[in-house]
Amino acid sequence: MEELKTQKNTALEAIEAAGSLDAVEALRVDALGKQGWISQLLKTLGKMTPEERQEKAPAIQQARAEVADAIAARKDALENAELDRRLATETLDLSLPAPDEARGTVHPVSQVMDELAEIFADLGFAVKTGPEVEDDWHNFTALNMDEHHPARAMHDTFYFPDRDKEDRAMLLRTHTSPVQIRTMVNEGAPVRIIAPGRVYRSDSDATHTPMFHQVEGLVIDRDIHLGHLKWTLETFLKAFFERDDIVLRLRPSYFPFTEPSVEVDVGFEIVKGRRVLGGSGDAPGHAWMELLGSGMVNRRVIEFAGLDPDEWQGFAFGVGVDRLAMLKYGMDDLRAFFDGDIRWLQHYGFSPYDQPTLSAGVGAPA
Ligand code: PHE
């Protein structure tokens, strides 16, 4: 009994003297932990005769309660001391202005892609995407660009060293047109889609970057003709530029994947040094600007995609998204689009809170 008392007092003193929460915890483990001395003593109670137990149990229980209380009290005291120390030393000035939070903007390319999706949704087009790492069958062969087509040359296209499982050369797609093939192969006809995305060419100067953005359009159905193409482009461009006076000029052209192929020009006027779209390019003070490529999908492409060209035909077009953004929002250096300069983004970027987009939509009053 004396021994228990001494042990208990030693423990209580140590607890009282403990200078940190860690030290208190170590003392708790030492006394009340599984292997702690009080826990061990409590275990001995089970093996005692009832008389012996009656004699010794109260002192052991008492020691346990006293040590547990002392530990709780010391823990409280240490925690309060820490809180007092923080209250005394830390200050919080509620009158200080909050630090400025850097706020991001929507990149003009993303903005324009949203606008395109919105306008074409009004016309019943779905949005499709395809891989940027393509194989040469989807990017070239199925689009009727045979092995000797100059666009397939090593210096125009980024190739990967390895071939895919089907032994096709792998490359960074040079246009969004492979999405035409993928959509026809996967979904059959009819088709009404746009496919916005990144494309890559080995090209770099003020108006060309090795990566840029295109949007592809594809309509496949029965009895589709050039008139549908012209109406769709006119409706789209009027909605996009939010002007009713957009005038198009269609010129014969050549793409391997369309026949006939049509280059589309848009009339503009130079106003205060800037090109402002609208009016016929033949009007006084006006000129024409080449805007996009298009045409009726070549029969061979429809065949490559597994459809019967006597039953299905349609039109396709491809246009640079970056260029559309530059024309609509007045930037003049394409390279700045991809420099990631915060000042440029603050100036030309869009607030995410302004969505839905600025486009007026199809059929909205101008
Ligand atoms: N893929 C062509 C290009 O990148 C554009 C285009 C698309 C032309 C669809 C006609 C039809 O230049």
Short mmCIF file of C-alpha atoms and ligand atoms in Angstrom, two decimals:
data_model
loop_
_atom_site.label_atom_id
_atom_site.label_comp_id
_atom_site.label_asym_id
_atom_site.label_seq_id
_atom_site.Cartn_x
_atom_site.Cartn_y
_atom_site.Cartn_z
CA MET A 1 0.00 0.00 0.00
CA GLU A 2 2.78 2.36 0.86
CA GLU A 3 4.45 1.50 -2.39
CA LEU A 4 1.28 2.40 -4.34
CA LYS A 5 1.08 5.72 -2.56
CA THR A 6 4.69 6.63 -3.39
CA GLN A 7 4.26 5.58 -7.00
CA LYS A 8 1.06 7.62 -7.24
CA ASN A 9 2.64 10.71 -5.71
CA THR A 10 5.64 10.48 -8.01
CA ALA A 11 3.26 10.32 -10.98
CA LEU A 12 1.16 13.25 -9.77
CA GLU A 13 4.26 15.35 -9.30
CA ALA A 14 5.56 14.52 -12.74
CA ILE A 15 2.19 15.41 -14.28
CA GLU A 16 2.11 18.69 -12.43
CA ALA A 17 5.60 19.48 -13.72
CA ALA A 18 4.95 18.41 -17.35
CA GLY A 19 5.79 21.31 -19.63
CA SER A 20 4.10 20.17 -22.82
CA LEU A 21 1.13 18.22 -24.11
CA ASP A 22 3.53 15.58 -25.42
CA ALA A 23 5.03 15.13 -21.99
CA VAL A 24 1.54 14.78 -20.46
CA GLU A 25 0.67 12.15 -23.06
CA ALA A 26 3.84 10.20 -22.31
CA LEU A 27 2.93 10.18 -18.61
CA ARG A 28 -0.61 9.04 -19.41
CA VAL A 29 0.72 6.09 -21.42
CA ASP A 30 3.15 5.30 -18.63
CA ALA A 31 0.34 5.07 -16.03
CA LEU A 32 -2.93 4.38 -17.81
CA GLY A 33 -1.81 2.95 -21.17
CA LYS A 34 -2.28 -0.77 -21.87
CA GLN A 35 1.08 -1.56 -20.34
CA GLY A 36 0.86 1.30 -17.82
CA TRP A 37 1.53 0.55 -14.18
CA ILE A 38 -2.01 1.35 -12.98
CA SER A 39 -3.53 -0.75 -15.73
CA GLN A 40 -1.27 -3.64 -14.70
CA LEU A 41 -2.36 -3.26 -11.06
CA LEU A 42 -6.02 -3.24 -12.07
CA LYS A 43 -5.45 -6.53 -13.89
CA THR A 44 -4.20 -8.17 -10.70
CA LEU A 45 -7.60 -7.55 -9.04
CA GLY A 46 -9.17 -10.35 -11.06
CA LYS A 47 -6.87 -12.95 -9.60
CA MET A 48 -7.43 -11.92 -5.93
CA THR A 49 -9.69 -13.55 -3.42
CA PRO A 50 -12.79 -11.47 -2.72
CA GLU A 51 -11.42 -10.40 0.65
CA GLU A 52 -8.09 -9.35 -0.71
CA ARG A 53 -9.83 -7.50 -3.50
CA GLN A 54 -12.06 -5.64 -1.07
CA GLU A 55 -9.00 -4.53 0.78
CA LYS A 56 -6.85 -3.40 -2.12
CA ALA A 57 -9.24 -2.35 -4.88
CA PRO A 58 -10.30 1.04 -3.47
CA ALA A 59 -6.74 2.32 -3.25
CA ILE A 60 -5.95 1.23 -6.82
CA GLN A 61 -9.20 2.70 -8.18
CA GLN A 62 -8.48 5.85 -6.28
CA ALA A 63 -4.98 6.11 -7.69
CA ARG A 64 -6.38 5.62 -11.21
CA ALA A 65 -9.00 8.37 -10.70
CA GLU A 66 -6.50 10.80 -9.21
CA VAL A 67 -3.94 10.28 -11.95
CA ALA A 68 -6.61 10.56 -14.68
CA ASP A 69 -7.95 13.79 -13.16
CA ALA A 70 -4.46 15.23 -12.82
CA ILE A 71 -3.72 14.46 -16.46
CA ALA A 72 -6.97 16.08 -17.64
CA ALA A 73 -6.32 19.14 -15.49
CA ARG A 74 -2.72 19.51 -16.69
CA LYS A 75 -3.83 19.15 -20.32
CA ASP A 76 -6.44 21.87 -19.84
CA ALA A 77 -3.93 24.16 -18.18
CA LEU A 78 -1.37 23.71 -20.97
CA GLU A 79 -4.02 24.29 -23.65
CA ASN A 80 -5.26 27.43 -21.95
CA ALA A 81 -1.74 28.73 -21.58
CA GLU A 82 -1.20 28.21 -25.31
CA LEU A 83 -4.46 30.03 -26.12
CA ASP A 84 -3.49 32.91 -23.80
CA ARG A 85 -0.13 33.14 -25.48
CA ARG A 86 -1.76 33.35 -28.93
CA LEU A 87 -4.34 35.89 -27.79
CA ALA A 88 -1.56 38.02 -26.38
CA THR A 89 0.74 37.83 -29.38
CA GLU A 90 -1.47 37.43 -32.46
CA THR A 91 -3.39 40.39 -33.77
CA LEU A 92 -6.09 40.51 -36.40
CA ASP A 93 -6.86 43.85 -37.98
CA LEU A 94 -10.41 43.60 -39.27
CA SER A 95 -10.17 47.01 -40.90
CA LEU A 96 -7.48 45.81 -43.35
CA PRO A 97 -8.72 45.48 -46.95
CA ALA A 98 -8.82 41.88 -48.20
CA PRO A 99 -5.94 40.93 -50.49
CA ASP A 100 -6.76 41.29 -54.18
CA GLU A 101 -7.67 37.93 -55.68
CA ALA A 102 -6.32 37.23 -59.13
CA ARG A 103 -9.35 36.68 -61.33
CA GLY A 104 -9.06 34.62 -64.50
CA THR A 105 -10.72 35.42 -67.80
CA VAL A 106 -12.18 33.28 -70.56
CA HIS A 107 -9.70 33.14 -73.46
CA PRO A 108 -11.11 34.62 -76.70
CA VAL A 109 -10.66 31.22 -78.40
CA SER A 110 -12.80 29.52 -75.75
CA GLN A 111 -15.30 32.35 -75.96
CA VAL A 112 -15.61 32.02 -79.74
CA MET A 113 -15.92 28.23 -79.53
CA ASP A 114 -18.80 28.71 -77.08
CA GLU A 115 -20.43 31.18 -79.43
CA LEU A 116 -20.06 28.77 -82.36
CA ALA A 117 -21.59 25.92 -80.38
CA GLU A 118 -24.50 28.18 -79.43
CA ILE A 119 -25.15 29.45 -82.96
CA PHE A 120 -24.93 26.01 -84.56
CA ALA A 121 -27.07 24.48 -81.82
CA ASP A 122 -29.81 26.88 -82.99
CA LEU A 123 -29.37 25.35 -86.47
CA GLY A 124 -29.61 21.78 -85.15
CA PHE A 125 -25.90 20.93 -85.20
CA ALA A 126 -24.26 18.78 -82.51
CA VAL A 127 -20.70 19.37 -81.30
CA LYS A 128 -18.20 16.54 -81.95
CA THR A 129 -14.56 16.16 -81.02
CA GLY A 130 -11.80 13.87 -82.21
CA PRO A 131 -8.25 13.01 -81.16
CA GLU A 132 -5.46 15.52 -81.74
CA VAL A 133 -3.05 12.60 -82.19
CA GLU A 134 -4.46 11.10 -85.38
CA ASP A 135 -3.46 8.40 -87.81
CA ASP A 136 -2.70 9.20 -91.42
CA TRP A 137 -5.74 7.26 -92.67
CA HIS A 138 -8.25 9.53 -90.90
CA ASN A 139 -6.23 12.70 -91.45
CA PHE A 140 -5.31 12.14 -95.11
CA THR A 141 -6.22 8.91 -96.92
CA ALA A 142 -9.94 8.82 -96.12
CA LEU A 143 -10.10 12.51 -97.05
CA ASN A 144 -8.89 11.60 -100.53
CA MET A 145 -5.38 12.93 -99.98
CA ASP A 146 -3.22 10.21 -101.49
CA GLU A 147 0.30 9.31 -100.53
CA HIS A 148 1.84 11.93 -102.77
CA HIS A 149 -0.18 14.89 -101.52
CA PRO A 150 2.25 17.67 -100.51
CA ALA A 151 0.49 18.25 -97.15
CA ARG A 152 1.72 14.76 -96.17
CA ALA A 153 5.37 15.82 -96.44
CA MET A 154 7.52 15.52 -93.33
CA HIS A 155 8.23 19.25 -93.26
CA ASP A 156 4.54 20.22 -93.19
CA THR A 157 3.23 17.77 -90.63
CA PHE A 158 4.36 16.64 -87.16
CA TYR A 159 4.78 12.86 -87.25
CA PHE A 160 5.42 10.52 -84.34
CA PRO A 161 8.27 8.02 -84.59
CA ASP A 162 5.98 5.02 -83.91
CA ARG A 163 3.09 3.61 -85.92
CA ASP A 164 -0.23 2.54 -84.39
CA LYS A 165 -1.62 -1.00 -83.96
CA GLU A 166 -2.92 -0.97 -87.51
CA ASP A 167 0.50 0.08 -88.78
CA ARG A 168 -0.70 3.57 -89.64
CA ALA A 169 1.64 6.55 -89.29
CA MET A 170 0.72 8.71 -86.28
CA LEU A 171 0.68 12.50 -86.47
CA LEU A 172 -0.74 15.65 -84.93
CA ARG A 173 -3.88 16.30 -86.98
CA THR A 174 -3.39 19.05 -89.54
CA HIS A 175 -7.08 19.98 -89.69
CA THR A 176 -10.40 19.10 -88.01
CA SER A 177 -11.59 17.25 -91.13
CA PRO A 178 -10.74 13.76 -89.72
CA VAL A 179 -13.69 14.32 -87.35
CA GLN A 180 -15.90 14.20 -90.49
CA ILE A 181 -14.65 10.68 -91.15
CA ARG A 182 -14.90 9.54 -87.54
CA THR A 183 -18.47 10.80 -87.24
CA MET A 184 -19.66 9.18 -90.48
CA VAL A 185 -17.89 5.89 -89.65
CA ASN A 186 -19.20 5.78 -86.05
CA GLU A 187 -22.68 7.17 -86.50
CA GLY A 188 -23.62 6.75 -90.16
CA ALA A 189 -25.95 9.26 -91.81
CA PRO A 190 -27.64 11.71 -91.57
CA VAL A 191 -25.06 13.98 -89.91
CA ARG A 192 -25.22 17.56 -88.74
CA ILE A 193 -22.17 18.48 -86.69
CA ILE A 194 -19.52 21.04 -85.96
CA ALA A 195 -16.12 19.95 -84.66
CA PRO A 196 -14.05 22.66 -82.99
CA GLY A 197 -10.52 21.91 -81.82
CA ARG A 198 -6.77 22.26 -82.01
CA VAL A 199 -4.82 21.51 -85.17
CA TYR A 200 -1.07 21.52 -85.89
CA ARG A 201 1.13 22.50 -88.78
CA SER A 202 4.83 23.04 -89.12
CA ASP A 203 4.46 26.78 -89.63
CA SER A 204 5.38 29.89 -87.63
CA ASP A 205 5.17 33.65 -88.33
CA ALA A 206 2.92 36.63 -87.43
CA THR A 207 -0.19 34.99 -88.89
CA HIS A 208 0.72 31.30 -88.43
CA THR A 209 1.39 29.37 -85.22
CA PRO A 210 2.32 25.66 -85.11
CA MET A 211 -0.89 25.06 -83.16
CA PHE A 212 -4.12 26.82 -83.99
CA HIS A 213 -7.87 26.21 -83.87
CA GLN A 214 -10.39 25.25 -86.49
CA VAL A 215 -14.04 24.46 -86.56
CA GLU A 216 -15.26 21.91 -89.02
CA GLY A 217 -18.84 21.72 -90.20
CA LEU A 218 -20.42 18.68 -91.82
CA VAL A 219 -23.93 18.03 -93.07
CA ILE A 220 -24.77 14.71 -94.70
CA ASP A 221 -28.30 13.88 -95.77
CA ARG A 222 -30.37 13.16 -98.87
CA ASP A 223 -30.72 15.99 -101.40
CA ILE A 224 -28.24 18.39 -99.83
CA HIS A 225 -26.87 20.94 -102.30
CA LEU A 226 -24.68 24.05 -102.50
CA GLY A 227 -27.63 26.29 -101.67
CA HIS A 228 -27.81 24.71 -98.21
CA LEU A 229 -24.12 25.41 -97.73
CA LYS A 230 -24.46 29.04 -98.73
CA TRP A 231 -27.50 29.63 -96.52
CA THR A 232 -25.87 27.92 -93.53
CA LEU A 233 -22.68 29.97 -93.84
CA GLU A 234 -24.56 33.22 -94.30
CA THR A 235 -26.82 32.54 -91.34
CA PHE A 236 -23.88 31.52 -89.17
CA LEU A 237 -21.71 34.52 -90.09
CA LYS A 238 -24.53 37.02 -89.61
CA ALA A 239 -25.24 35.62 -86.17
CA PHE A 240 -21.56 35.39 -85.26
CA PHE A 241 -20.61 38.92 -86.35
CA GLU A 242 -23.98 40.26 -85.20
CA ARG A 243 -24.52 42.07 -88.49
CA ASP A 244 -27.25 41.62 -91.06
CA ASP A 245 -25.19 43.10 -93.88
CA ILE A 246 -22.62 40.29 -94.14
CA VAL A 247 -22.14 39.54 -97.86
CA LEU A 248 -20.41 36.40 -99.10
CA ARG A 249 -18.70 35.65 -102.38
CA LEU A 250 -18.28 32.02 -103.37
CA ARG A 251 -15.30 31.20 -105.58
CA PRO A 252 -14.39 27.89 -107.22
CA SER A 253 -11.46 26.27 -105.47
CA TYR A 254 -9.89 22.89 -104.86
CA PHE A 255 -9.72 20.56 -101.86
CA PRO A 256 -9.20 16.83 -102.36
CA PHE A 257 -12.12 16.07 -100.00
CA THR A 258 -14.76 18.31 -101.60
CA GLU A 259 -16.07 18.44 -105.16
CA PRO A 260 -16.93 21.05 -106.15
CA SER A 261 -14.84 23.07 -103.70
CA VAL A 262 -15.76 26.59 -102.74
CA GLU A 263 -13.60 29.29 -101.21
CA VAL A 264 -15.76 31.77 -99.32
CA ASP A 265 -14.85 35.46 -99.17
CA VAL A 266 -16.52 38.09 -97.03
CA GLY A 267 -16.88 41.79 -97.89
CA PHE A 268 -15.31 44.35 -95.58
CA GLU A 269 -14.47 48.02 -95.31
CA ILE A 270 -11.42 49.66 -93.76
CA VAL A 271 -12.67 51.94 -91.00
CA LYS A 272 -10.06 53.84 -88.96
CA GLY A 273 -7.39 51.36 -89.99
CA ARG A 274 -9.46 48.31 -89.07
CA ARG A 275 -11.29 45.79 -91.22
CA VAL A 276 -14.98 46.02 -90.49
CA LEU A 277 -17.01 43.20 -92.01
CA GLY A 278 -20.19 44.04 -93.90
CA GLY A 279 -21.33 45.05 -97.34
CA SER A 280 -20.29 43.72 -100.72
CA GLY A 281 -16.56 43.63 -101.35
CA ASP A 282 -17.32 45.26 -104.70
CA ALA A 283 -18.87 48.37 -103.11
CA PRO A 284 -16.79 51.58 -103.08
CA GLY A 285 -14.21 51.54 -100.30
CA HIS A 286 -14.78 47.82 -99.76
CA ALA A 287 -12.77 44.69 -100.55
CA TRP A 288 -13.08 40.92 -100.27
CA MET A 289 -11.27 38.80 -97.72
CA GLU A 290 -10.82 35.05 -97.93
CA LEU A 291 -12.52 33.55 -94.89
CA LEU A 292 -12.97 29.80 -95.20
CA GLY A 293 -12.84 26.66 -97.29
CA SER A 294 -15.84 24.51 -98.08
CA GLY A 295 -17.55 22.41 -100.67
CA MET A 296 -19.73 19.42 -101.39
CA VAL A 297 -18.22 16.33 -99.75
CA ASN A 298 -16.35 14.31 -102.38
CA ARG A 299 -18.04 10.98 -103.27
CA ARG A 300 -14.80 9.18 -102.53
CA VAL A 301 -14.79 10.54 -98.95
CA ILE A 302 -18.35 9.33 -98.42
CA GLU A 303 -17.28 5.91 -99.73
CA PHE A 304 -14.17 5.83 -97.51
CA ALA A 305 -16.46 6.54 -94.54
CA GLY A 306 -18.57 3.50 -95.47
CA LEU A 307 -21.66 5.27 -96.83
CA ASP A 308 -23.28 5.00 -100.28
CA PRO A 309 -22.58 8.24 -102.18
CA ASP A 310 -25.60 7.66 -104.44
CA GLU A 311 -27.83 7.86 -101.37
CA TRP A 312 -25.97 10.34 -99.15
CA GLN A 313 -24.32 13.62 -99.98
CA GLY A 314 -23.65 16.86 -98.19
CA PHE A 315 -21.39 19.79 -97.57
CA ALA A 316 -18.42 20.53 -95.34
CA PHE A 317 -16.57 23.63 -94.33
CA GLY A 318 -13.53 24.47 -92.24
CA VAL A 319 -12.68 27.82 -90.71
CA GLY A 320 -9.99 29.15 -88.39
CA VAL A 321 -11.39 29.89 -84.93
CA ASP A 322 -8.50 32.17 -84.02
CA ARG A 323 -9.11 34.14 -87.17
CA LEU A 324 -12.81 34.49 -86.39
CA ALA A 325 -11.85 35.77 -82.94
CA MET A 326 -9.35 38.26 -84.39
CA LEU A 327 -11.92 39.60 -86.83
CA LYS A 328 -14.71 39.89 -84.29
CA TYR A 329 -12.75 41.24 -81.34
CA GLY A 330 -10.00 43.20 -83.10
CA MET A 331 -6.72 41.52 -82.18
CA ASP A 332 -4.04 41.67 -84.82
CA ASP A 333 -1.22 39.35 -83.73
CA LEU A 334 -2.05 35.67 -83.67
CA ARG A 335 1.06 34.78 -81.65
CA ALA A 336 -0.22 36.79 -78.65
CA PHE A 337 -3.10 34.29 -78.40
CA PHE A 338 -0.73 31.62 -77.14
CA ASP A 339 1.88 33.62 -75.19
CA GLY A 340 -0.08 33.36 -71.96
CA ASP A 341 0.59 37.03 -71.13
CA ILE A 342 -1.72 37.92 -68.25
CA ARG A 343 -2.02 41.54 -69.45
CA TRP A 344 -3.26 40.40 -72.86
CA LEU A 345 -5.73 38.03 -71.23
CA GLN A 346 -7.00 40.73 -68.88
CA HIS A 347 -7.56 43.00 -71.86
CA TYR A 348 -9.04 40.60 -74.40
CA GLY A 349 -10.43 37.90 -72.10
CA PHE A 350 -14.10 37.56 -71.19
CA SER A 351 -15.70 37.41 -67.79
CA PRO A 352 -16.95 33.92 -66.99
CA TYR A 353 -19.94 35.62 -65.33
CA ASP A 354 -21.11 37.07 -68.63
CA GLN A 355 -22.19 33.67 -69.96
CA PRO A 356 -24.27 32.87 -71.89
CA THR A 357 -22.08 34.22 -74.61
CA LEU A 358 -22.20 37.52 -76.41
CA SER A 359 -23.43 36.03 -79.67
CA ALA A 360 -26.89 37.18 -80.54
CA GLY A 361 -27.93 33.69 -81.64
CA VAL A 362 -29.64 32.77 -84.88
CA GLY A 363 -32.75 34.78 -85.65
CA ALA A 364 -32.24 37.25 -82.83
CA PRO A 365 -33.05 40.83 -83.82
CA ALA A 366 -29.83 42.57 -84.85
N1 PHE B 1 -9.65 21.09 -93.96
C1 PHE B 1 -9.47 22.27 -94.79
C2 PHE B 1 -8.24 23.03 -94.30
O1 PHE B 1 -7.77 22.78 -93.22
C3 PHE B 1 -10.67 23.18 -94.71
C4 PHE B 1 -11.89 22.58 -95.33
C5 PHE B 1 -12.75 21.84 -94.55
C6 PHE B 1 -12.18 22.77 -96.67
C7 PHE B 1 -13.89 21.28 -95.09
C8 PHE B 1 -13.29 22.21 -97.23
C9 PHE B 1 -14.14 21.48 -96.43
O2 PHE B 1 -7.72 23.88 -94.99
#
